[in-house]
Amino acid sequence: MDNINSINWKKNLETRAGSIGINLDNHLIDQIAIFASELIDSNKKVNLTAITDAEEIAEKHILDSLIPSKYIPANASVIDLGTGGGFPGIPLKIFMPSLSFSLVDSSRKKINFLKYVIRILNLQTIFAYQFRVEELSIHPDFAGQFDVVISRAFTSLERFLVLAAPLIKPEGFIIAMKGKEVQKELDALDAAKTGINVYKINDRKFKLQVEKYRLPVSGDDRSLVIARNHFL
Ligand code: SAH
């Protein structure tokens, strides 16, 4: 197994990212490597990740986090709910520096880790907040403020849509990063279906688009569910 700071680990990350159409230059790779080493280091004290193998971190945390980048416009304001150790938020921000980012988690220890990482990487226009997501919809700094609300492994699709909807601008959208169980989550929404790919949840209508992808090393299936306000 290659160590995260080794040339091999960095080279592999660059090659695999390239294979899925994501070009990482040396500066980005270095920033990602610093983040990943700090994650492993802090994970001994704070529970940030169940995955600790360097290769798996590259694929399942870093590359997976970068997949949504092609759906996110430059300069967008993005909020990552239940970000944990910073996924997908930190890799996305490193890769797309023009984004402004809010990272939210209820765990103070995780937020302290993220504040530390933001500081040592000297990342700008990204802030980590300790909040319960349920509190955000009535908070003036968060309600209706975002172009994109994203999360991975936070909660069910339905609950995420309910929590995320009050945070987006009218033309904003929501991205749920899901595994291969996505069909089950869509089936669970069946009762709310009111048209082709249109669902009525909590008096709001959403149009859903599902994008499937496969991780390049393990071949694991993943998907993105992209939800937009449906005004008709
Ligand atoms: N998104 C990360 C972490 C997923 S684990 C990843 O994909 O690796 C889920 C995270 O959500 C945990 O860090 C937990 O602290 C946080 N969380 C759970 N319920 C929450 C809530 N109600 N409000 C804010 N954060 C919450």
PDB file of N, CA and C and ligand atoms in Angstrom, residues 48 61 80-88 104-107 110 131-134 151-154 159, ligand 1:
ATOM      1  N   LEU A  48     -13.499  10.255  11.888  1.00  0.00           N
ATOM      2  CA  LEU A  48     -13.806  11.007  10.663  1.00  0.00           C
ATOM      3  C   LEU A  48     -14.097  10.101   9.484  1.00  0.00           C
ATOM      4  N   HIS A  61     -13.165   8.365  -1.275  1.00  0.00           N
ATOM      5  CA  HIS A  61     -13.405   9.682  -0.687  1.00  0.00           C
ATOM      6  C   HIS A  61     -13.080  10.811  -1.677  1.00  0.00           C
ATOM      7  N   ASP A  80     -22.699  21.968   2.013  1.00  0.00           N
ATOM      8  CA  ASP A  80     -22.557  20.510   2.163  1.00  0.00           C
ATOM      9  C   ASP A  80     -23.118  20.126   3.533  1.00  0.00           C
ATOM     10  N   LEU A  81     -24.215  19.382   3.535  1.00  0.00           N
ATOM     11  CA  LEU A  81     -24.899  19.031   4.792  1.00  0.00           C
ATOM     12  C   LEU A  81     -24.410  17.682   5.327  1.00  0.00           C
ATOM     13  N   GLY A  82     -24.061  17.629   6.611  1.00  0.00           N
ATOM     14  CA  GLY A  82     -23.536  16.394   7.205  1.00  0.00           C
ATOM     15  C   GLY A  82     -22.220  16.022   6.555  1.00  0.00           C
ATOM     16  N   THR A  83     -21.313  17.004   6.496  1.00  0.00           N
ATOM     17  CA  THR A  83     -20.065  16.860   5.743  1.00  0.00           C
ATOM     18  C   THR A  83     -19.060  15.914   6.403  1.00  0.00           C
ATOM     19  N   GLY A  84     -19.197  15.654   7.700  1.00  0.00           N
ATOM     20  CA  GLY A  84     -18.300  14.720   8.390  1.00  0.00           C
ATOM     21  C   GLY A  84     -16.854  15.165   8.299  1.00  0.00           C
ATOM     22  N   GLY A  85     -16.012  14.322   7.714  1.00  0.00           N
ATOM     23  CA  GLY A  85     -14.590  14.665   7.535  1.00  0.00           C
ATOM     24  C   GLY A  85     -14.350  15.581   6.345  1.00  0.00           C
ATOM     25  N   GLY A  86     -15.427  16.135   5.756  1.00  0.00           N
ATOM     26  CA  GLY A  86     -15.268  17.110   4.668  1.00  0.00           C
ATOM     27  C   GLY A  86     -15.593  16.554   3.290  1.00  0.00           C
ATOM     28  N   PHE A  87     -16.514  15.573   3.226  1.00  0.00           N
ATOM     29  CA  PHE A  87     -16.867  14.954   1.940  1.00  0.00           C
ATOM     30  C   PHE A  87     -18.327  15.190   1.600  1.00  0.00           C
ATOM     31  N   PRO A  88     -18.560  15.694   0.393  1.00  0.00           N
ATOM     32  CA  PRO A  88     -17.618  15.981  -0.683  1.00  0.00           C
ATOM     33  C   PRO A  88     -16.978  17.380  -0.633  1.00  0.00           C
ATOM     34  N   VAL A 104     -21.442  21.980   6.875  1.00  0.00           N
ATOM     35  CA  VAL A 104     -22.222  21.905   8.114  1.00  0.00           C
ATOM     36  C   VAL A 104     -22.187  20.494   8.673  1.00  0.00           C
ATOM     37  N   ASP A 105     -21.946  20.404   9.971  1.00  0.00           N
ATOM     38  CA  ASP A 105     -22.050  19.127  10.668  1.00  0.00           C
ATOM     39  C   ASP A 105     -22.420  19.420  12.117  1.00  0.00           C
ATOM     40  N   SER A 106     -23.117  18.460  12.740  1.00  0.00           N
ATOM     41  CA  SER A 106     -23.516  18.674  14.130  1.00  0.00           C
ATOM     42  C   SER A 106     -22.381  18.360  15.105  1.00  0.00           C
ATOM     43  N   SER A 107     -21.324  17.727  14.623  1.00  0.00           N
ATOM     44  CA  SER A 107     -20.245  17.317  15.517  1.00  0.00           C
ATOM     45  C   SER A 107     -19.178  18.410  15.647  1.00  0.00           C
ATOM     46  N   LYS A 110     -15.658  17.310  14.516  1.00  0.00           N
ATOM     47  CA  LYS A 110     -15.468  17.287  13.062  1.00  0.00           C
ATOM     48  C   LYS A 110     -15.310  18.701  12.523  1.00  0.00           C
ATOM     49  N   PHE A 131     -23.747  23.031  13.260  1.00  0.00           N
ATOM     50  CA  PHE A 131     -25.193  23.223  13.356  1.00  0.00           C
ATOM     51  C   PHE A 131     -25.857  21.881  13.163  1.00  0.00           C
ATOM     52  N   ARG A 132     -27.047  21.732  13.713  1.00  0.00           N
ATOM     53  CA  ARG A 132     -27.903  20.641  13.251  1.00  0.00           C
ATOM     54  C   ARG A 132     -28.602  21.160  11.997  1.00  0.00           C
ATOM     55  N   VAL A 133     -28.652  20.329  10.970  1.00  0.00           N
ATOM     56  CA  VAL A 133     -29.230  20.769   9.697  1.00  0.00           C
ATOM     57  C   VAL A 133     -30.664  21.274   9.890  1.00  0.00           C
ATOM     58  N   GLU A 134     -31.379  20.684  10.838  1.00  0.00           N
ATOM     59  CA  GLU A 134     -32.778  21.060  11.096  1.00  0.00           C
ATOM     60  C   GLU A 134     -32.910  22.535  11.492  1.00  0.00           C
ATOM     61  N   SER A 151     -25.034  16.607  -0.447  1.00  0.00           N
ATOM     62  CA  SER A 151     -24.616  15.791   0.685  1.00  0.00           C
ATOM     63  C   SER A 151     -24.351  14.374   0.242  1.00  0.00           C
ATOM     64  N   ARG A 152     -23.517  13.713   1.033  1.00  0.00           N
ATOM     65  CA  ARG A 152     -23.225  12.306   0.798  1.00  0.00           C
ATOM     66  C   ARG A 152     -23.385  11.564   2.123  1.00  0.00           C
ATOM     67  N   ALA A 153     -24.090  10.431   2.064  1.00  0.00           N
ATOM     68  CA  ALA A 153     -24.199   9.538   3.225  1.00  0.00           C
ATOM     69  C   ALA A 153     -24.715  10.255   4.467  1.00  0.00           C
ATOM     70  N   PHE A 154     -25.660  11.185   4.272  1.00  0.00           N
ATOM     71  CA  PHE A 154     -26.170  11.952   5.413  1.00  0.00           C
ATOM     72  C   PHE A 154     -27.495  11.389   5.916  1.00  0.00           C
ATOM     73  N   ARG A 159     -35.746  12.692   3.317  1.00  0.00           N
ATOM     74  CA  ARG A 159     -35.458  13.630   4.411  1.00  0.00           C
ATOM     75  C   ARG A 159     -34.476  14.708   3.944  1.00  0.00           C
TER      76      ARG A 159
HETATM   77  N1  SAH B   1     -20.630  13.333   4.218  1.00  0.00           N
HETATM   78  C1  SAH B   1     -19.589  12.594   4.917  1.00  0.00           C
HETATM   79  C2  SAH B   1     -20.037  12.086   6.294  1.00  0.00           C
HETATM   80  C3  SAH B   1     -21.214  11.183   6.308  1.00  0.00           C
HETATM   81  S1  SAH B   1     -21.597  10.573   7.934  1.00  0.00           S
HETATM   82  C4  SAH B   1     -19.122  11.436   4.023  1.00  0.00           C
HETATM   83  O1  SAH B   1     -19.750  11.156   3.020  1.00  0.00           O
HETATM   84  O2  SAH B   1     -18.098  10.811   4.364  1.00  0.00           O
HETATM   85  C5  SAH B   1     -22.970  11.636   8.384  1.00  0.00           C
HETATM   86  C6  SAH B   1     -22.539  12.927   9.047  1.00  0.00           C
HETATM   87  O3  SAH B   1     -23.720  13.684   9.304  1.00  0.00           O
HETATM   88  C7  SAH B   1     -21.831  12.748  10.388  1.00  0.00           C
HETATM   89  O4  SAH B   1     -20.616  13.473  10.377  1.00  0.00           O
HETATM   90  C8  SAH B   1     -22.808  13.342  11.419  1.00  0.00           C
HETATM   91  O5  SAH B   1     -22.133  14.032  12.464  1.00  0.00           O
HETATM   92  C9  SAH B   1     -23.631  14.296  10.576  1.00  0.00           C
HETATM   93  N2  SAH B   1     -25.019  14.502  11.013  1.00  0.00           N
HETATM   94  C10 SAH B   1     -25.937  13.554  11.318  1.00  0.00           C
HETATM   95  N3  SAH B   1     -27.123  14.128  11.628  1.00  0.00           N
HETATM   96  C11 SAH B   1     -26.946  15.477  11.509  1.00  0.00           C
HETATM   97  C12 SAH B   1     -27.800  16.599  11.675  1.00  0.00           C
HETATM   98  N4  SAH B   1     -29.070  16.448  12.032  1.00  0.00           N
HETATM   99  N5  SAH B   1     -27.293  17.824  11.449  1.00  0.00           N
HETATM  100  C13 SAH B   1     -25.990  17.987  11.078  1.00  0.00           C
HETATM  101  N6  SAH B   1     -25.144  16.952  10.888  1.00  0.00           N
HETATM  102  C14 SAH B   1     -25.608  15.712  11.103  1.00  0.00           C
END
